[in-house]
Short mmCIF file of C-alpha atoms in Angstrom, two decimals:
data_model
loop_
_atom_site.label_atom_id
_atom_site.label_comp_id
_atom_site.label_asym_id
_atom_site.label_seq_id
_atom_site.Cartn_x
_atom_site.Cartn_y
_atom_site.Cartn_z
CA MET A 182 -68.91 -68.78 78.25
CA SER A 183 -67.19 -70.08 81.44
CA THR A 184 -65.78 -73.45 81.81
CA GLU A 185 -65.42 -73.30 85.43
CA PRO A 186 -67.66 -76.05 87.20
CA THR A 187 -70.97 -75.15 88.64
CA ALA A 188 -71.65 -75.46 92.46
CA ALA A 189 -74.08 -78.17 91.89
CA ALA A 190 -71.58 -80.18 89.97
CA LEU A 191 -69.02 -79.64 92.78
CA ASP A 192 -71.56 -80.64 95.40
CA ALA A 193 -72.41 -83.80 93.30
CA ALA A 194 -68.80 -84.85 93.13
CA VAL A 195 -68.22 -84.69 97.15
CA PRO A 196 -69.35 -87.70 98.59
CA PRO A 197 -71.92 -87.56 101.53
CA VAL A 198 -71.02 -87.72 105.01
CA SER A 199 -73.37 -90.58 105.72
CA GLY A 200 -72.33 -94.10 104.97
CA ASN A 201 -74.61 -94.79 102.08
CA PRO A 202 -73.03 -93.88 98.96
CA ALA A 203 -75.07 -91.65 96.61
CA PRO A 204 -76.04 -92.61 93.45
CA ALA A 205 -73.70 -91.34 90.45
CA ALA A 206 -74.57 -88.54 88.42
CA PRO A 207 -74.80 -89.04 84.47
CA PRO A 208 -71.92 -87.76 82.39
CA MET A 209 -72.16 -84.13 81.18
CA ALA A 210 -70.90 -83.09 77.73
CA VAL A 211 -69.01 -79.65 77.81
CA HIS A 212 -68.88 -77.90 74.33
CA VAL A 213 -66.03 -75.28 74.07
CA ALA A 214 -66.89 -72.57 71.45
CA PRO A 215 -64.05 -70.95 69.73
CA LEU A 216 -62.76 -67.48 70.98
CA ALA A 217 -64.04 -64.61 68.73
CA PRO A 218 -61.12 -62.44 67.56
CA GLN A 219 -60.97 -59.36 69.12
CA GLY A 220 -62.82 -56.37 67.47
CA GLY A 221 -65.87 -58.51 67.23
CA ALA A 222 -65.26 -59.41 63.45
CA PRO A 223 -66.59 -62.79 62.20
CA PRO A 224 -63.84 -65.28 61.30
CA LEU A 225 -62.82 -65.49 57.71
CA ALA A 226 -63.39 -68.70 55.54
CA SER A 227 -60.33 -70.15 54.00
CA LYS A 228 -60.09 -70.02 50.08
CA GLU A 229 -58.99 -73.02 47.96
CA PRO A 230 -56.48 -71.89 44.98
CA ASN A 231 -57.72 -72.27 41.48
CA ALA A 232 -56.66 -74.76 39.03
CA VAL A 233 -53.91 -72.68 37.13
CA VAL A 234 -52.07 -71.78 40.27
CA LYS A 235 -52.31 -75.39 41.63
CA TYR A 236 -50.67 -76.53 38.14
CA TRP A 237 -48.00 -73.73 38.39
CA ARG A 238 -46.98 -74.73 41.84
CA LYS A 239 -46.96 -78.29 40.74
CA VAL A 240 -44.37 -77.86 37.87
CA GLY A 241 -42.35 -75.64 39.87
CA GLY A 242 -43.14 -72.56 38.26
CA GLY A 243 -42.09 -70.20 41.17
CA SER A 244 -38.49 -71.66 40.90
CA LEU A 245 -38.54 -71.00 37.20
CA ALA A 246 -39.50 -67.37 37.42
CA LEU A 247 -36.89 -66.92 40.21
CA SER A 248 -34.18 -68.52 38.04
CA LEU A 249 -35.27 -66.20 35.04
CA LEU A 250 -35.13 -63.27 37.03
CA ILE A 251 -31.61 -64.00 38.24
CA HIS A 252 -30.35 -64.78 34.73
CA VAL A 253 -31.83 -61.39 33.44
CA GLY A 254 -30.13 -59.60 36.13
CA ILE A 255 -26.60 -61.21 35.22
CA LEU A 256 -27.12 -60.25 31.53
CA VAL A 257 -27.95 -56.83 32.27
CA GLY A 258 -24.91 -56.46 34.46
CA ALA A 259 -22.59 -57.97 32.01
CA TYR A 260 -23.92 -55.73 29.35
CA PHE A 261 -23.04 -52.67 31.24
CA LEU A 262 -19.56 -54.18 32.22
CA VAL A 263 -18.56 -54.83 28.60
CA GLU A 264 -19.87 -51.59 27.41
CA THR A 265 -17.63 -49.73 29.81
CA ILE A 266 -14.43 -51.82 28.99
CA VAL A 267 -15.20 -51.22 25.19
CA LEU A 268 -15.55 -47.38 25.74
CA GLU A 269 -12.53 -47.11 27.92
CA ASN A 270 -10.47 -49.22 25.22
CA LYS A 271 -11.34 -46.79 22.52
CA VAL A 272 -9.86 -43.86 24.41
CA ASP A 273 -6.15 -44.16 23.60
CA PHE A 274 -4.63 -41.30 21.63
CA LEU A 275 -1.05 -41.42 23.01
CA PRO A 276 1.34 -40.72 20.35
CA GLY A 277 3.54 -43.55 19.67
CA GLY A 278 1.35 -46.02 21.82
CA GLY A 279 1.74 -49.50 21.16
CA SER A 280 -2.05 -50.44 21.33
CA LYS A 281 -4.27 -50.96 18.17
CA ALA A 282 -6.33 -47.95 18.79
CA GLY A 283 -3.39 -45.68 19.18
CA GLN A 284 -2.16 -46.65 15.95
CA GLU A 285 -5.42 -46.17 14.31
CA ALA A 286 -5.39 -42.87 15.78
CA SER A 287 -2.25 -42.00 14.57
CA GLN A 288 -2.90 -43.02 10.70
CA SER A 289 -6.12 -40.89 11.10
CA LEU A 290 -4.35 -37.83 12.08
CA ALA A 291 -1.48 -38.54 9.44
CA GLN A 292 -4.31 -38.70 6.75
CA GLN A 293 -5.76 -35.42 7.94
CA VAL A 294 -2.35 -33.73 7.66
CA GLN A 295 -1.82 -35.01 4.22
CA GLN A 296 -5.14 -33.93 2.96
CA LYS A 297 -4.72 -30.45 4.19
CA LYS A 298 -1.21 -30.36 2.32
CA ARG A 299 -2.90 -31.39 -0.96
CA THR A 300 -5.65 -28.94 -0.33
CA ASN A 301 -3.01 -26.22 0.09
CA ILE A 302 -1.15 -27.19 -2.92
CA SER A 303 -4.60 -27.17 -5.16
CA LYS A 304 -5.39 -23.70 -3.79
CA MET A 305 -1.84 -22.64 -4.51
CA LEU A 306 -1.39 -24.06 -8.08
CA PRO A 307 -4.47 -24.40 -10.08
CA MET A 308 -4.46 -27.06 -12.92
CA ARG A 309 -3.18 -25.85 -16.22
CA LYS A 310 -3.41 -27.60 -19.46
CA VAL A 311 -0.01 -27.52 -21.29
CA VAL A 312 -0.18 -28.37 -24.92
CA SER A 313 2.96 -28.43 -27.57
CA THR A 314 2.65 -29.51 -31.09
CA SER A 315 6.45 -29.56 -31.56
CA ALA A 316 8.73 -32.45 -30.24
CA ASN A 317 11.37 -29.88 -29.29
CA ALA A 318 9.40 -27.04 -27.92
CA ALA A 319 10.37 -25.81 -24.54
CA ILE A 320 7.61 -26.12 -21.82
CA ALA A 321 8.13 -24.17 -18.43
CA LEU A 322 6.23 -25.43 -15.65
CA PRO A 323 5.31 -23.35 -12.69
CA ASP A 324 7.37 -23.47 -9.69
CA MET A 325 6.09 -25.42 -6.65
CA PRO A 326 6.92 -24.97 -3.24
CA SER A 327 9.17 -27.78 -2.22
CA ASP A 328 7.78 -27.75 1.45
CA ASN A 329 4.50 -28.70 0.26
CA LEU A 330 5.46 -31.50 -1.83
CA GLU A 331 4.86 -35.08 -0.45
CA MET A 332 8.12 -37.14 -1.13
CA PRO A 333 7.70 -41.08 -1.95
CA GLU A 334 9.35 -43.42 0.27
CA MET A 335 12.55 -44.82 -0.79
CA SER A 336 11.15 -48.37 -1.12
CA SER A 337 8.64 -47.19 -3.91
CA LEU A 338 11.43 -45.58 -5.91
CA MET A 339 13.71 -48.65 -5.50
CA GLY A 340 11.18 -51.26 -6.43
CA GLY A 341 7.80 -50.46 -5.81
CA GLY A 342 4.94 -51.04 -8.02
CA MET A 343 6.24 -49.48 -11.09
CA THR A 344 6.53 -51.76 -14.19
CA GLY A 345 8.02 -49.53 -16.68
CA SER A 346 11.80 -49.26 -16.91
CA ALA A 347 12.04 -45.46 -15.82
CA GLY A 348 10.23 -42.30 -15.71
CA PHE A 349 6.53 -41.90 -14.73
CA GLY A 350 5.27 -44.35 -17.39
CA SER A 351 2.96 -47.32 -17.33
CA GLN A 352 4.09 -50.60 -18.88
CA GLY A 353 6.39 -50.56 -21.70
CA ALA A 354 10.08 -50.03 -22.56
CA GLY A 355 9.76 -46.12 -23.09
CA GLY A 356 10.32 -44.15 -20.03
CA GLY A 357 9.05 -40.57 -18.82
CA PHE A 358 6.72 -38.66 -20.68
CA GLY A 359 8.49 -38.66 -24.13
CA THR A 360 8.48 -40.60 -27.25
CA GLY A 361 9.83 -44.02 -27.92
CA ILE A 362 8.69 -47.66 -28.08
CA GLY A 363 6.31 -47.87 -25.20
CA THR A 364 3.47 -45.76 -24.01
CA GLY A 365 5.60 -44.07 -21.33
CA GLY A 366 3.40 -41.63 -19.26
CA MET A 367 0.95 -40.93 -22.18
CA LYS A 368 -1.88 -43.25 -22.82
CA GLY A 369 -1.89 -43.65 -26.68
CA VAL A 370 -0.30 -45.02 -29.68
CA THR A 371 3.36 -44.85 -30.79
CA PHE A 372 4.41 -45.04 -34.44
CA PHE A 373 8.01 -44.36 -35.52
CA GLY A 374 8.53 -42.59 -32.30
CA MET A 375 5.43 -40.14 -32.29
CA THR A 376 2.92 -40.78 -29.52
CA THR A 377 -0.68 -39.71 -29.83
CA PRO A 378 -3.61 -40.12 -27.64
CA LEU A 379 -5.70 -43.07 -29.16
CA ASP A 380 -9.24 -42.34 -30.23
CA ARG A 381 -10.37 -43.70 -33.70
CA VAL A 382 -6.86 -43.73 -35.53
CA VAL A 383 -6.17 -44.56 -39.04
CA PHE A 384 -2.92 -45.43 -40.33
CA VAL A 385 -2.59 -44.65 -44.37
CA LEU A 386 0.50 -46.29 -45.68
CA ASP A 387 2.16 -45.92 -49.04
CA PHE A 388 2.24 -49.39 -50.82
CA SER A 389 3.54 -48.25 -54.36
CA VAL A 390 5.90 -50.13 -56.21
CA SER A 391 8.50 -47.18 -55.67
CA MET A 392 8.71 -48.31 -51.93
CA LYS A 393 11.93 -50.27 -51.62
CA LYS A 394 11.80 -53.66 -50.18
CA ASN A 395 13.66 -52.76 -46.94
CA GLN A 396 11.08 -49.75 -46.51
CA VAL A 397 8.13 -51.87 -46.89
CA GLU A 398 9.48 -54.46 -44.25
CA LEU A 399 10.34 -51.39 -41.89
CA VAL A 400 6.78 -50.08 -42.19
CA VAL A 401 5.24 -53.66 -41.64
CA ASN A 402 7.36 -54.14 -38.66
CA GLU A 403 6.45 -50.91 -36.97
CA MET A 404 2.88 -51.50 -37.56
CA GLY A 405 3.35 -54.93 -35.88
CA LYS A 406 4.70 -53.13 -32.94
CA THR A 407 2.07 -50.33 -32.88
CA LEU A 408 -1.01 -52.49 -33.38
CA LYS A 409 0.19 -54.80 -30.31
CA MET A 410 0.30 -51.75 -28.14
CA LEU A 411 -3.28 -50.65 -28.90
CA PRO A 412 -5.55 -50.52 -25.64
CA MET A 413 -8.16 -53.41 -25.89
CA ARG A 414 -11.52 -52.29 -27.50
CA SER A 415 -9.92 -49.27 -29.08
CA GLN A 416 -10.96 -48.38 -32.61
CA TYR A 417 -8.34 -48.52 -35.70
CA GLN A 418 -8.15 -49.06 -39.39
CA VAL A 419 -5.14 -49.35 -41.90
CA ILE A 420 -5.57 -48.04 -45.44
CA LEU A 421 -2.90 -48.85 -48.00
CA PHE A 422 -2.76 -46.72 -51.21
CA ALA A 423 -0.63 -46.26 -54.34
CA GLY A 424 -2.76 -45.62 -57.50
CA GLY A 425 -6.00 -45.62 -55.39
CA ALA A 426 -6.53 -46.96 -52.09
CA ARG A 427 -8.03 -49.80 -50.22
CA PHE A 428 -8.27 -51.35 -46.87
CA ALA A 429 -5.74 -53.78 -45.24
CA ASP A 430 -7.84 -56.82 -45.12
CA ARG A 431 -8.23 -60.12 -47.01
CA ASN A 432 -11.49 -59.05 -48.32
CA TRP A 433 -9.91 -56.32 -50.39
CA LYS A 434 -7.98 -57.05 -53.51
CA VAL A 435 -6.37 -54.81 -56.29
CA GLU A 436 -7.05 -55.51 -60.06
CA GLN A 437 -4.78 -53.83 -62.76
CA PRO A 438 -6.41 -54.26 -66.12
CA SER A 439 -4.10 -51.82 -67.53
CA THR A 440 -1.06 -49.55 -66.93
CA PHE A 441 -3.10 -46.61 -65.47
CA GLU A 442 -6.00 -48.24 -64.38
CA ARG A 443 -6.51 -49.77 -60.62
CA ILE A 444 -9.70 -51.62 -59.55
CA MET A 445 -10.36 -52.29 -55.76
CA VAL A 446 -12.55 -55.30 -55.13
CA HIS A 447 -14.28 -55.77 -51.84
CA ARG A 448 -15.58 -59.13 -51.15
CA GLY A 449 -15.24 -60.01 -54.90
CA LYS A 450 -18.38 -57.88 -55.58
CA GLN A 451 -18.23 -54.23 -54.99
CA LYS A 452 -15.50 -52.51 -57.41
CA TYR A 453 -13.97 -49.15 -57.06
CA ARG A 454 -12.16 -47.75 -60.07
CA PHE A 455 -9.22 -45.32 -60.15
CA PHE A 456 -7.47 -44.37 -63.40
CA SER A 457 -4.93 -41.65 -64.82
CA PRO A 458 -6.67 -39.35 -67.32
CA THR A 459 -3.26 -37.91 -67.76
CA LYS A 460 -1.55 -41.11 -68.03
CA SER A 461 0.66 -40.28 -64.96
CA HIS A 462 1.76 -42.29 -62.08
CA THR A 463 1.00 -39.53 -59.69
CA ASP A 464 -2.22 -38.28 -60.94
CA TYR A 465 -5.30 -40.41 -60.57
CA ALA A 466 -8.86 -39.95 -60.81
CA PHE A 467 -11.83 -41.63 -59.30
CA ASP A 468 -14.64 -43.10 -61.04
CA GLY A 469 -17.26 -41.74 -58.75
CA SER A 470 -18.08 -39.08 -56.21
CA ASP A 471 -16.20 -38.56 -52.85
CA ASN A 472 -18.83 -40.33 -50.87
CA GLU A 473 -18.72 -43.28 -53.03
CA LEU A 474 -14.90 -43.94 -52.42
CA PRO A 475 -13.99 -47.29 -50.65
CA LYS A 476 -15.73 -47.88 -47.28
CA ASP A 477 -15.11 -50.12 -44.47
CA ASP A 478 -15.84 -50.27 -40.83
CA TRP A 479 -13.82 -49.54 -37.67
CA LEU A 480 -11.84 -52.44 -36.47
CA THR A 481 -11.98 -53.03 -32.74
CA SER A 482 -8.54 -53.66 -31.18
CA ASN A 483 -8.36 -57.56 -30.20
CA ALA A 484 -6.06 -60.49 -31.05
CA VAL A 485 -8.35 -61.67 -33.95
CA ASN A 486 -8.58 -58.36 -35.80
CA VAL A 487 -5.05 -57.38 -35.27
CA GLY A 488 -3.99 -60.82 -36.49
CA ARG A 489 -6.06 -60.30 -39.80
CA THR A 490 -4.68 -56.96 -40.26
CA MET A 491 -0.86 -58.08 -39.93
CA GLU A 492 -1.74 -61.15 -42.23
CA GLU A 493 -2.67 -58.68 -44.92
CA LEU A 494 0.39 -56.42 -44.24
CA ASP A 495 2.76 -59.33 -44.18
CA LYS A 496 2.01 -60.20 -47.86
CA LYS A 497 3.63 -56.91 -48.74
CA GLU A 498 1.67 -56.66 -52.02
CA THR A 499 2.54 -53.32 -53.63
CA TRP A 500 1.01 -51.68 -57.02
CA GLY A 501 1.83 -49.02 -59.23
CA GLY A 502 0.93 -45.24 -59.02
CA THR A 503 1.22 -42.61 -56.09
CA ASP A 504 -1.62 -40.21 -55.14
CA TRP A 505 -2.18 -38.73 -51.79
CA ARG A 506 -5.55 -37.37 -52.27
CA TRP A 507 -7.75 -40.53 -52.43
CA ALA A 508 -5.80 -42.11 -49.60
CA PHE A 509 -6.69 -39.05 -47.40
CA LYS A 510 -10.10 -38.77 -48.41
CA THR A 511 -10.91 -42.39 -47.87
CA ALA A 512 -9.48 -42.11 -44.23
CA LEU A 513 -11.45 -38.89 -43.57
CA ASN A 514 -14.77 -40.47 -44.87
CA MET A 515 -14.62 -43.16 -42.05
CA SER A 516 -17.91 -42.89 -40.05
CA PRO A 517 -17.77 -41.78 -37.11
CA PRO A 518 -14.59 -39.71 -38.60
CA PRO A 519 -11.32 -40.26 -37.24
CA LYS A 520 -9.59 -38.20 -34.66
CA VAL A 521 -6.03 -39.10 -35.58
CA VAL A 522 -4.51 -39.91 -38.93
CA TYR A 523 -0.88 -41.23 -39.49
CA PHE A 524 -0.03 -40.71 -43.17
CA MET A 525 3.26 -42.32 -44.49
CA THR A 526 4.66 -41.87 -47.99
CA ASP A 527 7.83 -42.13 -50.02
CA GLY A 528 7.42 -39.11 -52.36
CA LEU A 529 5.12 -36.69 -54.01
CA GLY A 530 1.90 -37.64 -55.91
CA GLY A 531 -1.28 -35.95 -56.21
CA SER A 532 -0.25 -33.54 -53.40
CA ASN A 533 -2.98 -30.86 -53.48
CA VAL A 534 -2.49 -29.47 -49.90
CA GLU A 535 -5.52 -27.12 -49.89
CA LEU A 536 -7.84 -29.62 -51.22
CA ILE A 537 -6.62 -32.22 -48.37
CA LEU A 538 -7.17 -29.48 -45.59
CA ASP A 539 -10.31 -28.36 -46.83
CA TYR A 540 -11.71 -31.81 -47.01
CA ASN A 541 -10.57 -32.64 -43.42
CA LYS A 542 -12.01 -29.30 -42.15
CA ARG A 543 -15.43 -30.43 -43.65
CA LYS A 544 -15.46 -33.94 -42.83
CA ALA A 545 -13.38 -34.77 -39.63
CA LYS A 546 -11.34 -32.01 -38.36
CA ALA A 547 -8.95 -34.78 -37.47
CA THR A 548 -5.17 -34.28 -36.40
CA LEU A 549 -2.88 -35.38 -39.39
CA ASN A 550 0.53 -36.60 -38.57
CA THR A 551 2.73 -36.89 -41.74
CA PHE A 552 5.85 -39.10 -42.52
CA LEU A 553 8.29 -39.20 -45.40
CA MET A 554 10.13 -42.45 -45.88
CA HIS A 555 13.88 -41.64 -46.48
CA THR A 556 13.47 -38.59 -48.62
CA SER A 557 12.70 -34.86 -48.26
CA ALA A 558 10.61 -34.70 -51.34
CA GLY A 559 7.46 -32.98 -50.38
CA ALA A 560 8.86 -32.17 -47.01
CA PRO A 561 7.35 -28.59 -47.02
CA LEU A 562 3.87 -29.75 -48.01
CA MET A 563 3.92 -32.54 -45.57
CA LYS A 564 4.96 -30.15 -42.78
CA GLU A 565 2.01 -27.69 -43.75
CA ILE A 566 -0.59 -30.52 -43.71
CA ALA A 567 0.59 -31.48 -40.01
CA ASP A 568 0.97 -27.86 -38.78
CA LYS A 569 -2.45 -26.92 -39.80
CA THR A 570 -3.99 -29.60 -38.17
CA GLY A 571 -2.37 -29.84 -34.94
CA GLY A 572 -0.10 -32.63 -35.94
CA ARG A 573 3.69 -33.27 -36.53
CA PHE A 574 5.97 -34.12 -39.51
CA THR A 575 8.72 -36.61 -39.40
CA ILE A 576 11.28 -38.06 -41.75
CA VAL A 577 12.02 -41.83 -41.19
CA LYS A 578 15.40 -42.90 -42.45
CA ASN A 579 16.00 -46.38 -43.83
CA ASP A 580 17.38 -47.80 -40.58
CA GLY A 581 14.23 -46.68 -38.77
CA ALA A 582 15.89 -43.57 -37.13
CA THR A 583 13.58 -40.61 -37.21
CA ILE A 584 14.22 -36.81 -37.89
CA PRO A 585 11.68 -34.50 -36.53
CA GLY A 586 10.38 -31.87 -39.02
CA ASP A 587 11.65 -29.06 -36.90
CA MET A 588 15.09 -30.25 -36.95
CA TYR A 589 15.22 -31.08 -40.41
CA PHE A 590 14.15 -27.58 -41.49
CA ALA A 591 16.71 -26.11 -38.95
CA ASN A 592 19.55 -27.85 -40.76
CA LYS A 593 18.32 -28.94 -44.14
CA ALA A 594 21.74 -29.30 -45.97
CA LYS A 595 22.98 -31.66 -43.43
CA TYR A 596 20.05 -33.96 -43.44
CA ASP A 597 19.58 -33.84 -47.24
CA LYS A 598 23.08 -35.32 -47.61
CA GLU A 599 22.30 -37.94 -45.07
CA LEU A 600 18.93 -38.71 -46.93
CA LYS A 601 20.90 -39.15 -50.27
CA GLU A 602 23.37 -41.65 -48.88
#
């Protein structure tokens, strides 16, 4: 509506011409209505925020949300920045570069080249098993191209991590892959210069009264060296023989009730009787079957067992008679059967070679290595036993020097003379 004053109002406001004043008009209230918005729409009513929104605004939620968004943006940007830097640092394949990544790349490439060389060698030279039963056999190894071989650095040759004194050996005084005191390059046991891989080994030693004092001492000392070299937890046993056989342990004793009767006593209870029906020191019989011969368990190589064995050997108690058969049979009866036997004697006695070989074939199929103590008596028989079982025959002189069987038979006259001196 218009707010202009009406004509009546104007007339009332103008004083009359006459001198008498006109009476005053009463005041009039004017109401001004709000302007309607264009378009004819009715005005909107204001809406109060709810309690949650009011509380959120009160605690500054808007500022917190904005701060969180800003921090998230910073973290995302930092992630992509670091990822880019790491990826760029890894790309470093410059040969001879000084960076760590460059060194790693060079080492990886060198390893790949060496692996390829080894693969080529393996294809060109397949593995072959080389076996010799003679100490003097000539073994020809296949030629290998030198340009494919990886040569060790001088530092490893001059000092390195090699603990042996020479050759390719592990610890020990012996060098190379040959024999001698020490295991050299062959894992096993060495007895008077003969090395054999160790797996259930029995030492059968002549303890007859015909063995001279220095010979017994030589054998006992050699056994001390050998037993100390045995790998831990390997299995071994030592058998002593003369007229009959027993194990080298404090639980075994020898009784000699008469000149040609020997009784082996185990733990003071079990008795094994040997006797000579022909009244001969080299011909003994056993009172029982072969399966009833003296028995004992395998010994595990450790300080306690080796100490007990050496304690018995150090007594050097010999007794009368010499018969190979029962000593061999007692050793071959071990359960499980032995794989290697070392047999030492100072002469003939009950030496039925065919019987021994047949028993070994039926019971154990063991390798039989034979030794004669400063004598050639029985050398052909000892050589036959060794040759037919894949073993070796050796003569041991009183000073501990050894004569390989092949060398002895190649120059028999020379060595027979030496053994008589």
